[in-house]
Amino acid sequence: MIRNIVARILAGWGSIVFVITMLIFLFPIWLSGFWPEPKSSALLAKIANVWMTFFFFLAGIRVTIRGKENMKKGETYIIICNHHSLMDVPLTSGRIPGPNKTIAKIEMAKVPFFGIIYKRGSVLVDRKNPNSRRESFNKMRQVLDLGMHMIIYPEGARNTSDKPLKEFHEGAFRLAAATLNPILPIVIFGTDKMLPNDKTFYYWPVKLEMHYLPAVSVNEGDSAEFLKSKLFGIMWNYYEQNKNQPSSATI
């Protein structure tokens, strides 16, 4: 009972801090859009890193990162992450280096003020519209052609089950099969405990972890189904083997 009360007070504090810091960083984020790509997204990534570092400090969030050496300089990746919580996107947007875009649903772009930031860092898609899905695929290819990383959550929606992963959609793997860009899996731990899906307006500060796994090369002839199955197995096994182990490298 006491924990639930404290967690809701903390949720209120976290919401206030997020809104205030968002308004502080809104102008430089908007301003970064005046540069051409990929410099525009490179500036956005740096601003997002400062914003999230500031926000996480005030909200009492600790972040631990492991395996960052698996992200090789000069390489352009299709980055896939597991998705347990609304905190996953703020975490990755501030901790993945270099210019990048995230595939994101178009509805959130309508949120006042936040929508400006959301649109700047995303390839938007209306999942109910086949034309929008085709256009988003072409836009993701353009992102990669410009040397920017493409971040995709292949589960689609948040995983609210007690399993490590939901079934993957094929989009990220069709993109990889078409472009031959390597796939870099990132496994996130802790966001489901910070913002539990079975509780409303509840926030409990815990240590979050991002583990960069070795990139998977994509070869001519690899099918989307083959890549989907391979990456699902890699991420599932890694999550199961490491969910209770402390990390050793902190940023």
XYZ file of C-alpha atoms in Angstrom:
251
model
C 0.000 0.000 0.000
C 2.720 2.482 1.007
C 4.814 1.536 -2.030
C 1.841 2.208 -4.345
C 1.310 5.654 -2.812
C 5.009 6.540 -3.073
C 5.152 5.219 -6.656
C 2.261 7.478 -7.681
C 3.880 10.503 -6.048
C 7.058 9.659 -7.952
C 5.015 9.295 -11.146
C 3.740 12.825 -10.642
C 7.280 14.111 -10.074
C 8.600 12.236 -13.088
C 5.825 13.621 -15.306
C 6.526 17.187 -14.188
C 10.267 16.783 -14.749
C 9.704 15.271 -18.189
C 7.431 18.108 -19.316
C 9.696 20.868 -17.960
C 12.859 19.389 -19.499
C 11.009 18.752 -22.765
C 10.032 22.435 -22.980
C 13.627 23.471 -22.232
C 15.004 21.320 -25.045
C 12.122 21.854 -27.486
C 13.638 24.898 -29.188
C 17.113 23.417 -29.904
C 15.442 20.221 -31.133
C 13.225 22.239 -33.478
C 16.226 24.300 -34.581
C 18.232 21.181 -35.469
C 15.726 20.495 -38.247
C 17.117 23.355 -40.323
C 20.295 21.414 -41.121
C 20.297 18.853 -43.936
C 20.435 15.147 -43.178
C 22.328 13.378 -41.769
C 23.748 16.351 -39.837
C 20.263 17.227 -38.615
C 19.760 13.831 -36.997
C 23.323 13.820 -35.644
C 22.566 17.099 -33.831
C 19.256 15.701 -32.619
C 20.988 12.615 -31.172
C 23.414 14.796 -29.220
C 20.631 17.027 -27.903
C 18.526 13.999 -26.956
C 21.496 12.545 -25.079
C 21.889 15.729 -23.013
C 18.121 15.951 -22.437
C 17.776 12.344 -21.300
C 20.881 12.555 -19.088
C 19.368 15.606 -17.387
C 15.907 14.032 -17.110
C 17.199 10.690 -15.816
C 19.298 12.433 -13.152
C 16.330 14.429 -11.855
C 14.028 11.403 -12.025
C 16.461 9.156 -10.144
C 17.067 6.801 -13.079
C 20.382 4.946 -13.325
C 21.502 3.571 -16.678
C 24.024 0.787 -17.211
C 25.312 -0.134 -20.667
C 27.137 -3.284 -21.724
C 28.634 -4.298 -25.061
C 28.814 -0.875 -26.677
C 31.988 -2.008 -28.444
C 29.729 -4.181 -30.639
C 28.606 -0.991 -32.385
C 31.470 -0.426 -34.811
C 32.357 3.087 -35.927
C 31.599 3.746 -39.592
C 28.969 0.997 -39.831
C 25.277 1.676 -40.496
C 22.938 -0.606 -38.586
C 19.358 -1.692 -38.426
C 19.005 -1.645 -34.644
C 16.295 -3.776 -33.059
C 15.227 -3.544 -29.407
C 12.789 -5.381 -27.191
C 9.832 -3.306 -26.004
C 8.397 -3.638 -22.486
C 7.543 -0.059 -21.557
C 7.025 3.550 -22.607
C 10.479 4.206 -21.120
C 12.215 2.183 -23.857
C 12.141 4.968 -26.442
C 13.505 7.738 -24.157
C 16.212 5.323 -23.054
C 17.357 4.379 -26.552
C 16.971 7.855 -28.055
C 19.470 9.230 -25.572
C 21.927 6.351 -25.547
C 22.382 5.204 -29.159
C 25.248 7.246 -30.645
C 25.223 8.778 -34.088
C 22.413 9.966 -36.349
C 19.387 7.698 -36.248
C 15.647 7.485 -36.816
C 12.987 5.365 -35.106
C 9.981 3.843 -36.845
C 6.967 5.178 -34.951
C 3.183 5.245 -35.166
C 1.751 8.437 -36.581
C -0.849 9.002 -33.846
C 1.709 10.263 -31.309
C 2.801 13.043 -33.673
C -0.464 14.846 -32.859
C 0.458 15.378 -29.186
C 1.068 19.126 -28.578
C 4.768 20.106 -28.284
C 5.906 16.502 -27.870
C 4.748 15.830 -31.432
C 7.416 18.230 -32.744
C 10.146 16.160 -31.115
C 8.479 12.903 -32.083
C 8.335 13.825 -35.775
C 11.922 15.047 -35.824
C 13.334 11.729 -34.693
C 10.996 9.328 -36.450
C 9.870 7.722 -39.652
C 6.119 7.882 -39.155
C 3.763 5.111 -40.202
C 0.009 4.642 -40.137
C -0.199 0.897 -39.617
C -3.810 0.813 -40.794
C -2.884 2.310 -44.161
C -1.091 0.025 -46.688
C 0.211 3.039 -48.646
C 1.709 4.511 -45.473
C 3.423 1.207 -44.685
C 4.958 1.097 -48.186
C 6.090 4.722 -47.950
C 7.620 4.149 -44.517
C 9.626 1.211 -45.891
C 11.059 3.418 -48.641
C 11.824 6.162 -46.118
C 13.683 3.690 -43.903
C 15.802 2.679 -46.886
C 16.592 6.350 -47.470
C 17.628 6.720 -43.812
C 20.111 3.866 -44.210
C 21.352 5.238 -47.552
C 22.244 8.472 -45.752
C 24.391 6.561 -43.267
C 21.919 6.827 -40.380
C 20.918 3.962 -38.110
C 17.322 2.766 -38.276
C 15.871 1.800 -34.870
C 12.957 -0.639 -34.916
C 10.998 -2.380 -32.167
C 10.097 -5.613 -34.004
C 7.476 -6.644 -31.432
C 5.381 -3.740 -32.708
C 3.536 -2.902 -29.505
C 4.691 -3.223 -25.906
C 5.153 -6.720 -24.576
C 2.710 -6.963 -21.663
C 3.145 -10.721 -21.209
C 5.426 -12.510 -18.749
C 7.551 -13.812 -21.646
C 10.873 -12.226 -22.691
C 9.565 -11.292 -26.161
C 6.406 -11.106 -28.231
C 6.386 -12.533 -31.727
C 8.354 -10.314 -34.112
C 6.875 -8.545 -37.128
C 8.783 -8.902 -40.407
C 9.366 -5.219 -41.244
C 12.879 -4.881 -39.801
C 13.974 -8.103 -41.434
C 12.480 -7.317 -44.846
C 14.429 -4.067 -44.657
C 17.629 -5.940 -43.799
C 17.102 -8.481 -46.587
C 16.570 -5.636 -49.080
C 19.505 -3.446 -48.010
C 21.969 -6.011 -46.559
C 22.680 -3.690 -43.620
C 23.781 -5.620 -40.520
C 21.264 -6.009 -37.695
C 22.393 -4.899 -34.231
C 20.196 -6.289 -31.432
C 19.876 -4.376 -28.164
C 18.264 -6.028 -25.147
C 16.729 -3.700 -22.567
C 16.249 -4.665 -18.923
C 14.301 -2.932 -16.140
C 11.835 -0.674 -17.927
C 8.974 -3.104 -17.215
C 9.710 -2.804 -13.486
C 9.983 0.984 -13.657
C 6.661 1.418 -15.485
C 4.686 -1.821 -14.937
C 2.079 -2.434 -17.617
C -0.461 -3.679 -15.065
C -0.422 -0.439 -13.051
C -1.736 3.037 -13.906
C 0.270 6.174 -13.154
C 2.962 4.235 -11.352
C 6.715 4.879 -11.451
C 9.443 3.202 -9.439
C 13.082 4.225 -10.068
C 15.223 1.175 -10.795
C 18.465 0.613 -12.668
C 17.917 0.318 -16.412
C 20.252 -1.686 -18.609
C 20.968 -1.674 -22.332
C 23.019 -4.570 -23.669
C 24.431 -4.224 -27.176
C 24.748 -7.715 -28.655
C 27.121 -8.590 -31.537
C 25.772 -7.472 -34.910
C 24.367 -10.097 -37.260
C 25.570 -9.897 -40.872
C 22.987 -10.131 -43.645
C 23.875 -12.020 -46.811
C 22.415 -12.139 -50.288
C 19.532 -14.614 -50.282
C 18.758 -14.368 -46.567
C 14.990 -14.258 -46.250
C 13.105 -12.002 -43.835
C 11.666 -15.101 -42.169
C 15.132 -16.588 -41.636
C 16.469 -13.346 -40.157
C 13.400 -12.885 -37.970
C 13.716 -16.380 -36.520
C 17.484 -16.033 -36.000
C 17.299 -12.666 -34.214
C 14.297 -13.723 -32.125
C 16.256 -16.715 -30.846
C 19.362 -14.647 -30.105
C 17.462 -12.014 -28.125
C 15.203 -14.500 -26.314
C 18.145 -16.623 -25.155
C 20.196 -13.597 -24.119
C 17.330 -12.139 -22.095
C 16.716 -15.418 -20.294
C 20.403 -15.923 -19.506
C 21.086 -12.367 -18.295
C 17.890 -11.038 -16.712
C 19.165 -11.666 -13.170
C 22.837 -10.803 -13.682
C 24.315 -7.401 -12.692
C 26.074 -5.456 -15.413
C 29.688 -4.371 -15.234
C 30.028 -1.291 -17.489
C 28.308 1.975 -16.639
C 27.820 5.132 -18.686
